[in-house]
Amino acid sequence: MYRSAYQKGFLTILYSVGSSPLAKWSSYTKNGYIKRIYDDDIKSLVLEIIGSNVSTAFIHCPSECKEQLGIKLPFLVLLIKNMHKYFCFEVKIQDDQRFMRRFRVSNFQSKTSVKPFCTAMPMGMSPGWNQIQFNLADFTRRAYGSNYLETVSLQIHANVRIRRVYFADKLYTEAELPNDYRLMGKPKDLKKPEKQFKVPPTARPPSPLNTARGEGPVKAPQPEAPVQESEPEPAPEPAPELKKVPSPTVSVGLSCSGARSRGAPYTDRGH
C-alpha cells in the first residue's frame, strides 16, 4: 500500500479532521459505535470508538485484509484519549526472517507475554489525552532477536478517542513537531513590543536632586520661543579723562570709580 511511496519524516494513516478519516480503513461494530465527535479538551473533531467489548468494535488498516501497509518507518505514534475503559490496539509486522509477528498492547494486561508469533504487553495511560510512542524496531529485537522490516497492518479497538495515527523515522521533540501533529497546537506568539521614542531633552522631568535641595516643585518646562539673532551691543565708551587745564577757573569732576580728580583744590563758588 505504502511500499512504493516516499517514506521519510512523518506518514499519517489516520487524521480525524480530514474529510474522510476512514477512507483507508475498514470498521466493525457490534453493541457499539464509531463516529466523529467534537472534543472540548483540544477543541477539535476526533474519532470515537465505543463498544461493550473491545473485540467487537474496532477499525483495521488497510481496508482489504489481503493488502499490506508496507511502512518501513520504525516509530508508531498514536494521539488518543483515555476513556477510563478497556482499550487495546494490535500491530502486525514482518521481520528480516520473513516471519509475521504481532504486538498487542492493552490497558488491562497485567504483564508481558511473549509467544513465537504474538507478544502481549501492558500499557499505562494518564487521564485525558496521551501520546503513545511505540518503537517497533526495539520491541522486535528484544522480543524475537530479529530486525524490524516493515509494518503489515494496524488494528485499533474500543474504547478510545483518536486524534491522529502516524509513523515517524525517529522520535521528535515537541518543538520539532509540526503544529498539526501536536495535541494542543502551537502557542500563540507574543505581540512584539512597540517602538519606544526618545524623549527630547526639553521635555524631561526635573532631576530629583533639585527637589532634595529644597528648591520646591519645578514647573514643567514650556517650549522655548525661537531665538532671534540680535546685533551685538556696542562696546561702552571709555570715560573721558580729566586733564589739568592751565586756567584760573576751577574744574570739578568725578572719575568712574567715584574718586576725586587730581585738579585744583575744591572751591565752592556758590557760598
mmCIF file of C-alpha atoms in Angstrom:
data_model
loop_
_atom_site.group_PDB
_atom_site.id
_atom_site.type_symbol
_atom_site.label_atom_id
_atom_site.label_comp_id
_atom_site.label_asym_id
_atom_site.label_seq_id
_atom_site.Cartn_x
_atom_site.Cartn_y
_atom_site.Cartn_z
ATOM 1 C CA MET A 1 0.000 0.000 0.000
ATOM 2 C CA TYR A 2 2.769 2.437 1.006
ATOM 3 C CA ARG A 3 5.726 0.321 -0.052
ATOM 4 C CA SER A 4 6.374 2.369 -3.187
ATOM 5 C CA ALA A 5 5.649 5.733 -1.514
ATOM 6 C CA TYR A 6 8.296 8.140 -0.261
ATOM 7 C CA GLN A 7 8.801 7.383 3.443
ATOM 8 C CA LYS A 8 10.704 9.947 5.472
ATOM 9 C CA GLY A 9 9.749 12.144 8.383
ATOM 10 C CA PHE A 10 6.017 11.616 9.047
ATOM 11 C CA LEU A 11 3.466 9.319 7.415
ATOM 12 C CA THR A 12 -0.131 9.729 8.608
ATOM 13 C CA ILE A 13 -2.615 6.908 8.168
ATOM 14 C CA LEU A 14 -5.486 8.438 10.202
ATOM 15 C CA TYR A 15 -6.377 12.065 10.840
ATOM 16 C CA SER A 16 -9.723 12.819 12.471
ATOM 17 C CA VAL A 17 -10.051 16.316 10.995
ATOM 18 C CA GLY A 18 -9.876 15.192 7.380
ATOM 19 C CA SER A 19 -12.889 14.968 5.107
ATOM 20 C CA SER A 20 -12.921 11.141 5.221
ATOM 21 C CA PRO A 21 -10.641 9.886 8.006
ATOM 22 C CA LEU A 22 -11.593 6.225 7.500
ATOM 23 C CA ALA A 23 -11.103 6.163 3.729
ATOM 24 C CA LYS A 24 -8.287 3.590 4.023
ATOM 25 C CA TRP A 25 -9.767 1.750 6.999
ATOM 26 C CA SER A 26 -12.406 -0.921 7.480
ATOM 27 C CA SER A 27 -14.629 -0.871 10.556
ATOM 28 C CA TYR A 28 -16.593 -3.416 12.570
ATOM 29 C CA THR A 29 -19.054 -2.687 15.358
ATOM 30 C CA LYS A 30 -21.326 -4.807 17.497
ATOM 31 C CA ASN A 31 -23.015 -3.328 20.558
ATOM 32 C CA GLY A 32 -21.131 -0.105 19.998
ATOM 33 C CA TYR A 33 -20.480 2.711 17.541
ATOM 34 C CA ILE A 34 -17.754 4.513 15.613
ATOM 35 C CA LYS A 35 -18.386 8.188 14.904
ATOM 36 C CA ARG A 36 -16.726 11.563 14.767
ATOM 37 C CA ILE A 37 -17.485 13.997 17.568
ATOM 38 C CA TYR A 38 -16.181 17.302 18.936
ATOM 39 C CA ASP A 39 -13.787 17.113 21.901
ATOM 40 C CA ASP A 40 -13.883 20.063 24.306
ATOM 41 C CA ASP A 41 -10.395 19.466 25.702
ATOM 42 C CA ILE A 42 -8.499 20.003 22.457
ATOM 43 C CA LYS A 43 -11.249 21.943 20.641
ATOM 44 C CA SER A 44 -11.223 19.647 17.618
ATOM 45 C CA LEU A 45 -13.080 16.866 15.851
ATOM 46 C CA VAL A 46 -11.972 13.385 16.924
ATOM 47 C CA LEU A 47 -12.890 9.811 16.076
ATOM 48 C CA GLU A 48 -14.582 7.920 18.912
ATOM 49 C CA ILE A 49 -14.782 4.110 19.123
ATOM 50 C CA ILE A 50 -17.063 2.790 21.852
ATOM 51 C CA GLY A 51 -18.190 -0.777 22.453
ATOM 52 C CA SER A 52 -19.340 -3.056 25.227
ATOM 53 C CA ASN A 53 -16.499 -5.440 24.304
ATOM 54 C CA VAL A 54 -13.106 -4.406 22.919
ATOM 55 C CA SER A 55 -13.115 -7.331 20.496
ATOM 56 C CA THR A 56 -16.402 -6.371 18.828
ATOM 57 C CA ALA A 57 -15.691 -2.715 17.977
ATOM 58 C CA PHE A 58 -12.527 -1.847 16.028
ATOM 59 C CA ILE A 59 -11.066 -0.329 12.862
ATOM 60 C CA HIS A 60 -8.474 -2.007 10.639
ATOM 61 C CA CYS A 61 -5.949 -0.649 8.147
ATOM 62 C CA PRO A 62 -5.636 -1.469 5.265
ATOM 63 C CA SER A 63 -9.303 -1.809 4.458
ATOM 64 C CA GLU A 64 -8.669 -5.002 2.486
ATOM 65 C CA CYS A 65 -7.296 -7.897 4.545
ATOM 66 C CA LYS A 66 -5.144 -9.133 1.670
ATOM 67 C CA GLU A 67 -3.322 -5.811 1.361
ATOM 68 C CA GLN A 68 -0.276 -4.767 3.396
ATOM 69 C CA LEU A 69 0.766 -1.360 4.598
ATOM 70 C CA GLY A 70 4.423 -1.796 3.696
ATOM 71 C CA ILE A 71 5.533 1.035 6.036
ATOM 72 C CA LYS A 72 9.220 0.840 6.936
ATOM 73 C CA LEU A 73 9.268 3.729 9.432
ATOM 74 C CA PRO A 74 10.054 2.211 12.870
ATOM 75 C CA PHE A 75 8.082 4.509 15.226
ATOM 76 C CA LEU A 76 4.306 4.277 15.622
ATOM 77 C CA VAL A 77 2.662 7.272 17.349
ATOM 78 C CA LEU A 78 -0.981 7.479 18.470
ATOM 79 C CA LEU A 79 -2.664 10.627 19.787
ATOM 80 C CA ILE A 80 -5.513 9.129 21.823
ATOM 81 C CA LYS A 81 -7.690 9.983 24.813
ATOM 82 C CA ASN A 82 -8.083 7.828 27.899
ATOM 83 C CA MET A 83 -11.786 6.991 28.278
ATOM 84 C CA HIS A 84 -11.178 5.063 31.548
ATOM 85 C CA LYS A 85 -12.393 1.873 29.899
ATOM 86 C CA TYR A 86 -10.728 -1.192 28.436
ATOM 87 C CA PHE A 87 -8.736 -0.384 25.315
ATOM 88 C CA CYS A 88 -6.198 -2.144 23.081
ATOM 89 C CA PHE A 89 -4.521 -1.960 19.692
ATOM 90 C CA GLU A 90 -2.628 -4.535 17.630
ATOM 91 C CA VAL A 91 0.277 -4.102 15.199
ATOM 92 C CA LYS A 92 1.375 -6.778 12.753
ATOM 93 C CA ILE A 93 4.959 -6.506 11.494
ATOM 94 C CA GLN A 94 7.364 -8.506 9.367
ATOM 95 C CA ASP A 95 10.966 -9.048 10.439
ATOM 96 C CA ASP A 96 14.101 -9.847 8.438
ATOM 97 C CA GLN A 97 13.423 -13.575 8.959
ATOM 98 C CA ARG A 98 10.191 -13.120 6.937
ATOM 99 C CA PHE A 99 8.009 -14.023 9.903
ATOM 100 C CA MET A 100 4.793 -12.172 10.740
ATOM 101 C CA ARG A 101 4.803 -11.003 14.364
ATOM 102 C CA ARG A 102 2.002 -9.348 16.328
ATOM 103 C CA PHE A 103 2.257 -6.857 19.180
ATOM 104 C CA ARG A 104 -0.923 -6.494 21.215
ATOM 105 C CA VAL A 105 -0.927 -3.549 23.624
ATOM 106 C CA SER A 106 -3.743 -3.006 26.166
ATOM 107 C CA ASN A 107 -4.514 -1.228 29.418
ATOM 108 C CA PHE A 108 -5.965 -4.377 31.012
ATOM 109 C CA GLN A 109 -2.905 -6.623 30.539
ATOM 110 C CA SER A 110 -1.042 -7.155 33.811
ATOM 111 C CA LYS A 111 2.276 -8.496 32.498
ATOM 112 C CA THR A 112 4.160 -9.050 29.253
ATOM 113 C CA SER A 113 3.644 -12.358 27.461
ATOM 114 C CA VAL A 114 5.977 -13.332 24.601
ATOM 115 C CA LYS A 115 4.921 -16.126 22.243
ATOM 116 C CA PRO A 116 6.513 -17.195 18.934
ATOM 117 C CA PHE A 117 4.181 -15.075 16.803
ATOM 118 C CA CYS A 118 2.353 -12.827 19.275
ATOM 119 C CA THR A 119 3.514 -10.609 22.128
ATOM 120 C CA ALA A 120 1.035 -9.077 24.601
ATOM 121 C CA MET A 121 2.152 -6.208 26.806
ATOM 122 C CA PRO A 122 0.538 -3.775 29.284
ATOM 123 C CA MET A 123 0.212 -0.042 28.756
ATOM 124 C CA GLY A 124 -0.352 2.737 31.271
ATOM 125 C CA MET A 125 -2.261 5.852 30.285
ATOM 126 C CA SER A 126 -2.638 9.199 32.001
ATOM 127 C CA PRO A 127 -6.037 10.903 32.380
ATOM 128 C CA GLY A 128 -7.050 12.895 29.345
ATOM 129 C CA TRP A 129 -5.125 12.941 26.097
ATOM 130 C CA ASN A 130 -1.975 10.857 25.616
ATOM 131 C CA GLN A 131 0.747 10.499 23.037
ATOM 132 C CA ILE A 132 1.655 6.807 22.713
ATOM 133 C CA GLN A 133 5.070 6.188 21.118
ATOM 134 C CA PHE A 134 5.808 2.612 20.079
ATOM 135 C CA ASN A 135 9.331 1.679 18.965
ATOM 136 C CA LEU A 136 8.685 -1.259 16.648
ATOM 137 C CA ALA A 137 12.342 -1.910 15.849
ATOM 138 C CA ASP A 138 13.337 -2.056 19.512
ATOM 139 C CA PHE A 139 10.481 -4.368 20.558
ATOM 140 C CA THR A 140 11.127 -6.709 17.630
ATOM 141 C CA ARG A 141 14.774 -7.011 18.555
ATOM 142 C CA ARG A 142 14.099 -7.525 22.279
ATOM 143 C CA ALA A 143 11.216 -9.988 21.851
ATOM 144 C CA TYR A 144 12.437 -12.090 18.914
ATOM 145 C CA GLY A 145 16.079 -11.211 18.382
ATOM 146 C CA SER A 146 15.396 -10.172 14.773
ATOM 147 C CA ASN A 147 15.326 -6.889 12.891
ATOM 148 C CA TYR A 148 12.182 -4.942 12.073
ATOM 149 C CA LEU A 149 11.459 -4.847 8.352
ATOM 150 C CA GLU A 150 8.028 -3.218 7.856
ATOM 151 C CA THR A 151 4.521 -2.826 9.293
ATOM 152 C CA VAL A 152 1.892 -5.017 7.677
ATOM 153 C CA SER A 153 -1.354 -3.872 9.378
ATOM 154 C CA LEU A 154 -2.774 -1.921 12.324
ATOM 155 C CA GLN A 155 -5.976 -2.564 14.263
ATOM 156 C CA ILE A 156 -7.395 -0.188 16.915
ATOM 157 C CA HIS A 157 -10.123 -1.421 19.271
ATOM 158 C CA ALA A 158 -12.616 0.289 21.598
ATOM 159 C CA ASN A 159 -12.781 2.282 23.867
ATOM 160 C CA VAL A 160 -10.883 5.355 22.756
ATOM 161 C CA ARG A 161 -10.893 8.731 21.057
ATOM 162 C CA ILE A 162 -8.356 9.242 18.267
ATOM 163 C CA ARG A 163 -6.873 12.479 17.024
ATOM 164 C CA ARG A 164 -4.093 11.176 14.741
ATOM 165 C CA VAL A 165 -2.152 7.970 13.997
ATOM 166 C CA TYR A 166 1.153 8.253 12.164
ATOM 167 C CA PHE A 167 4.573 6.686 11.653
ATOM 168 C CA ALA A 168 7.890 8.518 12.023
ATOM 169 C CA ASP A 169 11.510 7.854 11.182
ATOM 170 C CA LYS A 170 12.635 8.976 14.671
ATOM 171 C CA LEU A 171 11.294 10.426 17.896
ATOM 172 C CA TYR A 172 10.758 14.160 17.603
ATOM 173 C CA THR A 173 10.611 16.671 20.430
ATOM 174 C CA GLU A 174 7.543 18.832 20.913
ATOM 175 C CA ALA A 175 9.337 21.818 19.391
ATOM 176 C CA GLU A 176 10.279 19.835 16.270
ATOM 177 C CA LEU A 177 6.751 18.603 15.556
ATOM 178 C CA PRO A 178 4.563 20.442 13.042
ATOM 179 C CA ASN A 179 1.616 22.297 14.530
ATOM 180 C CA ASP A 180 -0.947 19.746 13.260
ATOM 181 C CA TYR A 181 0.905 16.891 14.975
ATOM 182 C CA ARG A 182 0.602 18.408 18.442
ATOM 183 C CA LEU A 183 -2.298 17.840 20.780
ATOM 184 C CA MET A 184 -2.796 21.421 21.917
ATOM 185 C CA GLY A 185 -1.298 23.200 18.932
ATOM 186 C CA LYS A 186 1.430 25.801 18.878
ATOM 187 C CA PRO A 187 1.188 28.583 21.475
ATOM 188 C CA LYS A 188 0.420 31.997 20.071
ATOM 189 C CA ASP A 189 3.335 34.301 19.608
ATOM 190 C CA LEU A 190 3.518 37.218 21.965
ATOM 191 C CA LYS A 191 2.991 40.647 20.487
ATOM 192 C CA LYS A 192 6.141 42.478 19.600
ATOM 193 C CA PRO A 193 6.900 45.415 21.893
ATOM 194 C CA GLU A 194 6.037 48.774 20.429
ATOM 195 C CA LYS A 195 8.803 51.096 19.443
ATOM 196 C CA GLN A 196 9.887 53.472 22.169
ATOM 197 C CA PHE A 197 10.634 57.028 21.106
ATOM 198 C CA LYS A 198 13.320 59.011 22.848
ATOM 199 C CA VAL A 199 12.098 61.952 24.916
ATOM 200 C CA PRO A 200 13.646 65.251 23.825
ATOM 201 C CA PRO A 201 15.824 66.919 26.480
ATOM 202 C CA THR A 202 13.411 69.865 26.897
ATOM 203 C CA ALA A 203 10.575 67.537 27.942
ATOM 204 C CA ARG A 204 12.431 65.557 30.559
ATOM 205 C CA PRO A 205 11.243 65.854 34.179
ATOM 206 C CA PRO A 206 13.469 67.730 36.630
ATOM 207 C CA SER A 207 16.184 65.878 38.420
ATOM 208 C CA PRO A 208 15.214 64.550 41.855
ATOM 209 C CA LEU A 209 18.299 66.276 43.245
ATOM 210 C CA ASN A 210 16.641 69.662 42.778
ATOM 211 C CA THR A 211 13.701 68.598 44.933
ATOM 212 C CA ALA A 212 16.016 67.243 47.615
ATOM 213 C CA ARG A 213 17.815 70.584 47.841
ATOM 214 C CA GLY A 214 14.575 72.361 48.758
ATOM 215 C CA GLU A 215 14.141 74.236 45.542
ATOM 216 C CA GLY A 216 10.450 73.362 45.575
ATOM 217 C CA PRO A 217 8.374 71.883 42.788
ATOM 218 C CA VAL A 218 9.620 72.740 39.398
ATOM 219 C CA LYS A 219 7.122 73.637 36.772
ATOM 220 C CA ALA A 220 7.098 71.717 33.560
ATOM 221 C CA PRO A 221 9.313 73.482 31.073
ATOM 222 C CA GLN A 222 7.456 75.450 28.471
ATOM 223 C CA PRO A 223 8.504 75.252 24.869
ATOM 224 C CA GLU A 224 11.079 77.909 24.200
ATOM 225 C CA ALA A 225 10.387 80.611 21.681
ATOM 226 C CA PRO A 226 12.668 80.661 18.709
ATOM 227 C CA VAL A 227 15.768 82.680 19.457
ATOM 228 C CA GLN A 228 16.307 85.545 17.096
ATOM 229 C CA GLU A 229 19.773 86.670 16.395
ATOM 230 C CA SER A 230 20.351 90.212 17.694
ATOM 231 C CA GLU A 231 23.013 92.612 16.723
ATOM 232 C CA PRO A 232 25.955 92.751 19.094
ATOM 233 C CA GLU A 233 25.687 95.578 21.619
ATOM 234 C CA PRO A 234 28.163 98.336 21.096
ATOM 235 C CA ALA A 235 31.053 98.426 23.489
ATOM 236 C CA PRO A 236 30.720 101.063 26.239
ATOM 237 C CA GLU A 237 32.617 104.251 25.532
ATOM 238 C CA PRO A 238 35.554 104.795 27.815
ATOM 239 C CA ALA A 239 35.110 107.545 30.437
ATOM 240 C CA PRO A 240 36.759 110.806 29.472
ATOM 241 C CA GLU A 241 39.999 111.503 31.164
ATOM 242 C CA LEU A 242 40.198 114.659 33.185
ATOM 243 C CA LYS A 243 43.229 116.692 32.399
ATOM 244 C CA LYS A 244 44.618 119.649 34.238
ATOM 245 C CA VAL A 245 43.788 122.798 32.291
ATOM 246 C CA PRO A 246 46.030 125.794 32.847
ATOM 247 C CA SER A 247 43.201 128.211 33.587
ATOM 248 C CA PRO A 248 42.235 130.331 36.537
ATOM 249 C CA THR A 249 38.897 128.615 36.716
ATOM 250 C CA VAL A 250 38.482 125.503 38.881
ATOM 251 C CA SER A 251 37.221 122.238 37.327
ATOM 252 C CA VAL A 252 35.351 119.753 39.488
ATOM 253 C CA GLY A 253 34.664 116.128 38.378
ATOM 254 C CA LEU A 254 34.395 112.508 39.479
ATOM 255 C CA SER A 255 36.013 109.629 37.726
ATOM 256 C CA CYS A 256 34.208 106.431 37.031
ATOM 257 C CA SER A 257 35.460 104.983 40.291
ATOM 258 C CA GLY A 258 33.979 107.849 42.326
ATOM 259 C CA ALA A 259 37.314 109.292 43.434
ATOM 260 C CA ARG A 260 38.184 112.868 43.044
ATOM 261 C CA SER A 261 40.362 114.035 40.258
ATOM 262 C CA ARG A 262 43.749 115.415 40.761
ATOM 263 C CA GLY A 263 42.833 119.062 39.820
ATOM 264 C CA ALA A 264 42.957 122.182 41.858
ATOM 265 C CA PRO A 265 41.645 122.186 45.396
ATOM 266 C CA TYR A 266 37.890 122.142 45.815
ATOM 267 C CA THR A 267 36.248 125.570 45.878
ATOM 268 C CA ASP A 268 32.579 126.241 46.469
ATOM 269 C CA ARG A 269 31.537 129.037 44.225
ATOM 270 C CA GLY A 270 28.025 129.282 45.492
ATOM 271 C CA HIS A 271 28.886 130.271 49.007
#
